[in-house]
Coordinates of C-alpha atoms and ligand atoms in Angstrom, one line a residue:
M1428 CA 95.5 142.8 55.7
R1429 CA 92.6 144.5 54.0
L1430 CA 91.4 141.3 52.4
V1431 CA 90.9 139.8 55.8
E1432 CA 89.1 142.8 57.1
V1433 CA 86.4 142.7 54.5
G1434 CA 86.2 139.0 54.3
I1435 CA 88.5 136.7 52.5
P1436 CA 89.5 134.0 55.0
K1437 CA 93.2 133.2 55.3
V1438 CA 93.0 129.6 56.2
R1439 CA 91.8 127.0 53.7
H1440 CA 91.4 123.3 54.1
R1441 CA 92.5 120.9 51.5
G1442 CA 91.8 117.5 53.0
P1443 CA 88.4 117.3 54.7
A1444 CA 87.7 114.5 57.2
L1445 CA 85.5 111.7 55.7
D1446 CA 85.2 109.5 58.8
G1447 CA 81.8 107.8 59.1
R1448 CA 80.6 109.1 55.8
P1449 CA 78.2 106.6 54.1
D1450 CA 79.1 105.3 50.6
T1451 CA 77.0 107.6 48.5
S1452 CA 77.8 109.8 45.6
D1453 CA 75.5 112.5 46.9
L1454 CA 76.5 115.6 49.0
V1455 CA 75.4 114.3 52.4
D1456 CA 76.4 115.7 55.8
R1457 CA 76.5 114.4 59.3
F1458 CA 73.1 115.7 60.1
G1459 CA 71.2 113.8 57.4
R1460 CA 70.9 116.7 54.9
V1461 CA 71.6 116.3 51.2
A1462 CA 72.8 119.3 49.1
R1463 CA 70.9 119.5 45.8
D1464 CA 71.1 123.3 45.2
L1465 CA 74.3 124.8 44.0
R1466 CA 75.0 128.6 44.4
V1467 CA 77.9 129.7 42.2
S1468 CA 79.3 133.2 42.8
I1469 CA 81.0 134.4 39.7
T1470 CA 82.4 137.8 40.7
E1471 CA 82.9 140.0 43.7
K1472 CA 82.2 143.1 41.6
C1473 CA 78.9 145.0 41.9
S1474 CA 77.1 147.9 40.3
L1475 CA 75.5 148.8 43.7
R1476 CA 76.7 149.2 47.2
C1477 CA 73.9 148.0 49.4
V1478 CA 74.6 149.1 53.0
Y1479 CA 73.8 145.6 54.4
C1480 CA 76.2 143.9 52.0
M1481 CA 79.1 145.9 50.5
P1482 CA 81.5 148.5 51.8
E1483 CA 81.2 151.9 50.2
E1484 CA 84.3 151.4 48.1
G1485 CA 83.3 147.9 47.0
L1486 CA 85.1 144.6 47.8
P1487 CA 88.8 144.4 47.1
P1488 CA 89.2 143.0 43.6
I1489 CA 89.9 139.3 43.2
P1490 CA 93.2 139.1 41.3
R1491 CA 92.5 138.0 37.8
E1492 CA 94.4 134.8 38.0
Q1493 CA 92.4 133.7 41.1
L1494 CA 89.0 134.2 39.4
L1495 CA 87.5 131.0 38.0
T1496 CA 87.4 131.0 34.2
V1497 CA 84.3 130.2 32.2
E1498 CA 85.7 126.7 31.4
E1499 CA 86.5 126.0 35.1
I1500 CA 83.0 127.1 36.3
V1501 CA 81.3 125.0 33.6
R1502 CA 83.5 122.0 34.5
L1503 CA 82.6 122.3 38.2
V1504 CA 78.9 122.8 37.6
V1505 CA 78.6 119.9 35.2
L1506 CA 80.5 117.7 37.7
A1507 CA 78.3 118.7 40.5
V1508 CA 75.2 117.7 38.5
R1509 CA 76.6 114.5 37.0
E1510 CA 78.6 113.2 39.9
L1511 CA 77.2 114.8 43.1
G1512 CA 73.4 114.9 42.7
V1513 CA 73.0 118.6 42.3
R1514 CA 69.6 119.4 40.8
E1515 CA 69.6 123.1 40.3
V1516 CA 72.2 125.8 39.8
R1517 CA 71.9 129.5 40.6
F1518 CA 74.5 132.1 39.6
T1519 CA 75.2 135.0 42.0
G1520 CA 77.9 137.3 43.2
G1521 CA 78.7 140.2 43.7
E1522 CA 76.6 141.1 40.7
P1523 CA 76.7 138.3 38.1
L1524 CA 75.8 140.8 35.3
M1525 CA 79.2 142.5 36.0
R1526 CA 80.8 139.5 34.2
H1527 CA 80.7 140.0 30.4
D1528 CA 81.1 136.3 29.9
L1529 CA 78.0 135.4 31.9
E1530 CA 76.2 134.3 28.7
R1531 CA 79.1 131.9 27.9
I1532 CA 79.0 130.4 31.4
V1533 CA 75.3 129.8 31.2
A1534 CA 75.5 128.4 27.6
G1535 CA 78.4 126.2 28.6
C1536 CA 76.4 124.7 31.5
H1537 CA 73.2 124.4 29.5
E1538 CA 74.8 122.6 26.6
Q1539 CA 76.2 119.9 28.9
V1540 CA 73.4 119.5 31.5
P1541 CA 70.3 120.8 29.6
E1542 CA 67.8 119.3 32.1
T1543 CA 69.2 121.2 35.0
P1544 CA 67.4 124.5 35.8
L1545 CA 69.8 127.4 35.7
S1546 CA 68.9 130.7 37.4
M1547 CA 70.5 133.9 38.6
T1548 CA 70.2 136.2 41.6
T1549 CA 70.7 139.8 40.3
N1550 CA 70.1 143.4 41.2
G1551 CA 68.7 143.9 37.8
I1552 CA 71.0 146.7 36.8
G1553 CA 71.6 146.3 33.0
L1554 CA 69.4 143.2 32.8
Q1555 CA 67.3 145.1 30.3
H1556 CA 70.1 144.7 27.8
R1557 CA 71.2 141.1 28.6
A1558 CA 67.9 139.3 29.4
R1559 CA 67.3 138.1 25.8
G1560 CA 70.8 136.8 25.4
L1561 CA 70.7 135.0 28.7
V1562 CA 67.4 133.3 27.8
A1563 CA 69.0 132.2 24.5
A1564 CA 72.0 130.9 26.4
G1565 CA 69.7 128.7 28.6
L1566 CA 68.9 130.8 31.7
Q1567 CA 65.4 129.9 33.0
R1568 CA 64.7 132.2 35.9
V1569 CA 65.9 135.3 37.8
N1570 CA 65.5 136.4 41.4
V1571 CA 65.8 140.2 41.4
S1572 CA 66.8 142.0 44.6
L1573 CA 64.8 145.2 45.1
D1574 CA 64.3 146.6 48.5
T1575 CA 62.1 149.6 47.8
V1576 CA 60.4 151.3 44.8
D1577 CA 61.0 154.7 46.4
R1578 CA 63.7 156.4 44.5
E1579 CA 65.3 158.2 47.4
G1580 CA 65.1 155.2 49.6
F1581 CA 66.7 153.0 46.8
A1582 CA 69.6 155.5 46.4
R1583 CA 70.2 155.7 50.1
L1584 CA 70.2 151.9 50.5
T1585 CA 72.2 151.0 47.5
R1586 CA 74.4 154.2 47.5
R1587 CA 73.5 154.5 43.8
D1588 CA 70.6 156.3 42.0
R1589 CA 69.6 153.4 39.7
L1590 CA 66.1 152.5 40.5
D1591 CA 64.9 153.0 36.9
S1592 CA 67.5 150.6 35.6
A1593 CA 66.5 147.9 38.2
L1594 CA 62.8 148.3 37.3
A1595 CA 63.5 148.2 33.6
G1596 CA 65.5 145.0 34.2
I1597 CA 62.6 143.4 35.9
R1598 CA 60.1 144.3 33.2
T1599 CA 62.4 143.1 30.4
A1600 CA 63.0 139.8 32.2
R1601 CA 59.3 139.3 32.4
E1602 CA 58.8 140.1 28.7
V1603 CA 61.4 137.6 27.6
G1604 CA 60.0 134.8 29.7
L1605 CA 62.4 134.7 32.7
A1606 CA 59.4 133.8 34.8
P1607 CA 58.2 133.5 37.5
I1608 CA 60.2 136.5 38.7
K1609 CA 60.9 136.5 42.4
V1610 CA 61.8 139.8 44.0
N1611 CA 63.9 139.7 47.1
A1612 CA 63.9 142.5 49.7
V1613 CA 66.1 142.6 52.7
L1614 CA 64.3 144.0 55.8
M1615 CA 65.8 147.2 57.0
R1616 CA 64.4 149.7 59.5
H1617 CA 64.5 152.7 57.1
T1618 CA 62.7 150.8 54.3
L1619 CA 60.1 149.1 56.5
T1620 CA 57.6 152.0 56.1
N1621 CA 57.7 151.4 52.3
A1622 CA 57.3 147.6 52.5
A1623 CA 53.5 147.7 51.7
D1624 CA 54.2 149.9 48.6
L1625 CA 56.8 147.4 47.4
L1626 CA 54.3 144.6 47.8
Q1627 CA 51.7 146.6 46.0
W1628 CA 54.1 147.2 43.1
C1629 CA 55.1 143.5 42.9
L1630 CA 51.4 142.5 42.9
G1631 CA 50.8 144.9 40.0
E1632 CA 53.9 143.6 38.1
G1633 CA 53.0 139.9 38.7
C1634 CA 56.3 139.3 40.7
E1635 CA 56.4 137.2 43.8
L1636 CA 57.9 139.2 46.6
R1637 CA 60.0 137.6 49.4
F1638 CA 61.2 139.6 52.3
I1639 CA 64.5 138.4 53.9
E1640 CA 65.7 139.1 57.5
E1641 CA 69.0 140.9 57.5
M1642 CA 71.8 138.6 58.4
P1643 CA 75.2 139.5 60.0
L1644 CA 77.0 139.2 56.7
G1645 CA 77.5 142.9 55.8
A1646 CA 80.9 144.4 55.2
D1647 CA 80.4 147.2 57.7
R1648 CA 79.8 144.7 60.6
E1649 CA 77.0 146.9 61.9
W1650 CA 74.3 144.2 62.2
A1651 CA 72.9 143.9 65.7
R1652 CA 70.3 141.3 66.8
S1653 CA 68.6 143.9 69.0
N1654 CA 68.1 146.3 66.1
M1655 CA 67.2 144.0 63.2
V1656 CA 63.8 144.1 61.6
T1657 CA 62.1 140.7 62.3
A1658 CA 59.5 138.8 60.2
A1659 CA 57.0 139.5 63.0
E1660 CA 57.5 143.2 62.7
L1661 CA 57.1 143.1 59.0
L1662 CA 53.8 141.1 59.3
D1663 CA 52.4 143.9 61.5
V1664 CA 53.4 146.6 59.0
L1665 CA 51.9 144.7 56.0
G1666 CA 48.8 143.8 58.0
T1667 CA 47.8 147.5 58.1
R1668 CA 47.2 147.4 54.3
F1669 CA 46.7 143.7 53.4
T1670 CA 45.0 140.7 54.9
L1671 CA 47.6 138.0 55.2
T1672 CA 46.8 134.3 55.7
E1673 CA 49.5 131.8 56.4
A1674 CA 50.1 129.4 53.5
G1675 CA 53.2 127.6 54.8
R1676 CA 56.1 126.3 52.7
R1677 CA 54.1 125.3 49.7
E1678 CA 56.4 124.1 47.0
D1679 CA 59.2 122.4 48.8
P1680 CA 60.0 121.8 52.5
S1681 CA 63.6 122.9 52.0
A1682 CA 62.5 126.2 50.4
P1683 CA 63.3 128.9 53.0
A1684 CA 60.3 131.2 52.3
E1685 CA 57.2 130.9 54.3
G1686 CA 54.2 131.9 52.1
W1687 CA 51.4 134.2 53.1
L1688 CA 48.3 134.6 50.9
V1689 CA 47.6 138.3 50.2
D1690 CA 44.0 139.3 50.5
G1691 CA 42.8 135.7 50.2
G1692 CA 45.2 134.9 47.3
P1693 CA 46.1 133.7 44.8
A1694 CA 49.0 136.2 45.2
V1695 CA 51.5 135.2 47.9
V1696 CA 54.2 137.1 49.7
G1697 CA 57.1 135.1 51.1
I1698 CA 59.1 135.7 54.3
I1699 CA 62.5 134.3 54.8
A1700 CA 63.1 134.5 58.5
T1701 CA 66.7 133.4 58.4
V1702 CA 67.5 134.7 61.8
T1703 CA 64.3 134.4 63.9
R1704 CA 63.0 131.1 62.5
N1705 CA 66.1 129.5 61.1
F1706 CA 65.7 126.6 58.6
C1707 CA 69.2 125.2 58.8
G1708 CA 67.8 121.8 59.6
S1709 CA 66.5 121.5 56.0
C1710 CA 69.2 123.4 54.2
D1711 CA 70.1 121.9 50.8
R1712 CA 72.7 124.4 49.6
T1713 CA 76.3 124.0 48.6
R1714 CA 78.4 126.9 47.4
L1715 CA 81.2 127.8 45.1
T1716 CA 82.9 131.2 45.4
A1717 CA 84.2 133.2 42.5
D1718 CA 87.8 132.5 43.5
G1719 CA 87.1 128.8 43.6
M1720 CA 86.4 127.9 47.2
L1721 CA 83.8 125.3 48.2
R1722 CA 81.6 126.3 51.2
S1723 CA 79.0 124.3 52.9
C1724 CA 77.4 127.2 54.8
L1725 CA 77.1 131.0 54.5
F1726 CA 78.2 131.3 58.1
S1727 CA 81.2 128.9 58.4
D1728 CA 84.7 130.0 57.7
Q1729 CA 85.6 126.5 56.5
E1730 CA 86.5 126.6 52.9
F1731 CA 88.0 124.0 50.5
D1732 CA 90.3 125.2 47.7
V1733 CA 88.9 123.5 44.6
R1734 CA 90.6 126.0 42.3
Q1735 CA 94.0 124.8 43.4
V1736 CA 93.0 121.1 43.1
L1737 CA 91.5 121.7 39.7
R1738 CA 94.5 123.6 38.4
S1739 CA 96.9 121.0 39.7
G1740 CA 95.4 118.6 37.1
A1741 CA 93.0 116.6 39.4
D1742 CA 90.5 114.4 37.7
D1743 CA 86.8 114.5 38.2
A1744 CA 86.8 111.8 40.9
E1745 CA 89.3 113.7 43.0
I1746 CA 87.4 116.9 42.8
A1747 CA 84.1 115.1 43.5
N1748 CA 85.7 113.6 46.7
L1749 CA 86.9 117.0 47.9
W1750 CA 83.4 118.4 47.4
R1751 CA 81.8 115.4 49.3
G1752 CA 84.2 115.9 52.1
A1753 CA 83.5 119.7 52.3
M1754 CA 79.8 118.9 52.6
W1755 CA 80.2 116.0 55.1
N1756 CA 81.8 118.6 57.4
K1757 CA 78.9 121.0 57.2
W1758 CA 77.8 122.6 60.5
A1759 CA 74.4 121.9 62.1
G1760 CA 73.4 125.6 61.8
H1761 CA 74.4 129.2 61.8
G1762 CA 74.3 129.7 65.5
I1763 CA 73.5 133.4 65.3
D1764 CA 71.7 133.3 68.6
A1765 CA 74.5 131.3 70.4
E1766 CA 76.7 133.0 72.9
G1767 CA 80.0 134.0 71.3
F1768 CA 78.6 134.0 67.8
A1769 CA 81.1 135.5 65.4
P1770 CA 80.2 136.3 61.8
P1771 CA 82.3 134.7 59.1
E1772 CA 85.3 136.5 57.7
R1773 CA 83.9 136.4 54.1
T1774 CA 81.0 138.8 53.8
M1775 CA 77.8 138.2 51.7
G1776 CA 79.1 139.9 48.6
A1777 CA 82.2 137.7 48.6
I1778 CA 80.3 134.5 49.3
G1779 CA 77.3 134.9 47.0
G1780 CA 73.8 135.0 48.5
Ligands
LIG1863 N1 73.9 141.2 43.4 C1 73.0 140.2 43.4 C2 71.7 140.7 44.1 O1 71.8 141.6 44.9 O2 70.7 140.0 44.0 C3 73.4 138.9 43.9 C4 74.3 138.8 45.1 S1 73.5 139.3 46.6 C5 74.8 139.1 47.7 C6 72.4 138.0 46.9 C7 71.3 138.3 47.9 O3 71.9 138.4 49.1 C8 70.5 139.5 47.6 O4 69.1 139.1 47.5 C9 70.8 140.4 48.7 O5 69.7 141.2 49.1 C10 71.1 139.4 49.8 N2 71.9 139.9 50.9 C11 73.0 140.7 50.9 N3 73.4 141.0 52.1 C12 72.5 140.5 52.9 C13 72.4 140.5 54.4 N4 73.3 141.0 55.2 N5 71.4 139.8 54.9 C14 70.4 139.2 54.1 N6 70.5 139.2 52.8 C15 71.5 139.8 52.2
LIG1864 FE1 75.6 144.2 45.2 FE2 73.8 142.3 45.6 FE3 75.4 143.1 47.6 FE4 73.6 144.8 46.7 S1 73.2 142.8 47.7 S2 75.8 145.3 47.1 S3 73.4 144.4 44.6 S4 76.0 142.1 45.7

C-alpha cells in the first residue's frame, strides 16, 4: 500500500499502441515532437529531504532486484543513442551520487557512445570527493540544485544541515572542469526573500542560476496553485536589486529556461516557468526510472516496463520498439491548469527530475 501512497504506480503497460506512427527510428509522438534528451534516474535514495520533493523518511527503497544494474543502464542508454536518436543523456534520481557505481555507469556509457554528452543533476552533497573520478569516467557537466545560500534556510528546506558540503561540491566541480555549472533553485515562498542573495552568490562563483517553479510532484502533496511562487513574483523580487532584461530562449528553442540578462549582461539568470508558461509543446524529453520503467512525461502515470522486457531476453529491436511506442503515446501536456488535474502517482524523487 505504502508504495502507492508515495508514488510507485501499480499499473504498467507492456504493449503500447503504434497506430498511425510514421516509419522512423526516432522517438516521435502524435504531436510532432521528437525526444532527443534522455533522463535516467538511477536511484530513489537521497542524502537530502527537500520539502517539495521527498517525504521526511525518504522514499520506500526499491528492492535490490528491481533496480537496474550498471550493465542494464548502459545497454539502454547506448541503445537509445544508437537506435532512437537520443543526443544527450542526464543522470538523475533521487540523488545519483548515492550510487557507488555511478562512475561505472558513466564510464560504460562513455566508452560506447563517446560523442554523446553525459551530464548529471545532483544536490552536490559529496560531489567534492567524486568530481574528479566522474570527469575521468566521461561526465561533462553537472546541474547542481541549490535553493538558498542561507544556512538555516537550507537546513529547513532540505531537512539536513549540509550547505557546506553542497557549496564545496559546486566549487570542486568547477575546479575539475565540469563546466558550465548550472544551479537550479525551486521557487518556494520561504526562500523567495533570499533569491537575490542566491543570484549574487552564483554570479560571484561563475555559475548560471535557473529558478524553477514548484510543480505538484512532491511526496507531501501539499502543492497548491494558489500558493505557489510564480516566475512573475520572482522577477519582482530580483528587480529590487538587479536590472533584468529579457533575453529569450537563447541556445535552443526546446530548452525550458527563459534567459534574463543581469545588469546588462553578460551574466544571465534563467527562469523555468513550468507551471505558468508551460513549454510542453516543445518538450524533447524521454525518461527511464531507476526500476526500469519508460516514461514519456513527468505528469503521466503511463509507464512501460522495459526492465521486464530486457530481462526476458529481448533483443535491441524489441526494446527499441517498446520505447518508440511509449513515446508515440505521449500526452500533449501536463494539464496542471485543467479542471480535475491529478498529480501522477510517482513523485519527483521517484521519477527523476
Ligand atoms: N537529487 C538531485 C537534485 O536535487 O538535483 C537530482 C534529482 S531532483 C528530483 C531533480 C530536480 O528536480 C532538482 O533540481 C529539484 O530541485 C527538482 N525538483 C524536485 N521536486 C520538484 C518540484 N516539486 N517542483 C519542481 N522541481 C522539483
Ligand atoms: Fe533529494 Fe534532489 Fe529530491 Fe532534494 S530534490 S530531496 S536533493 S532528490
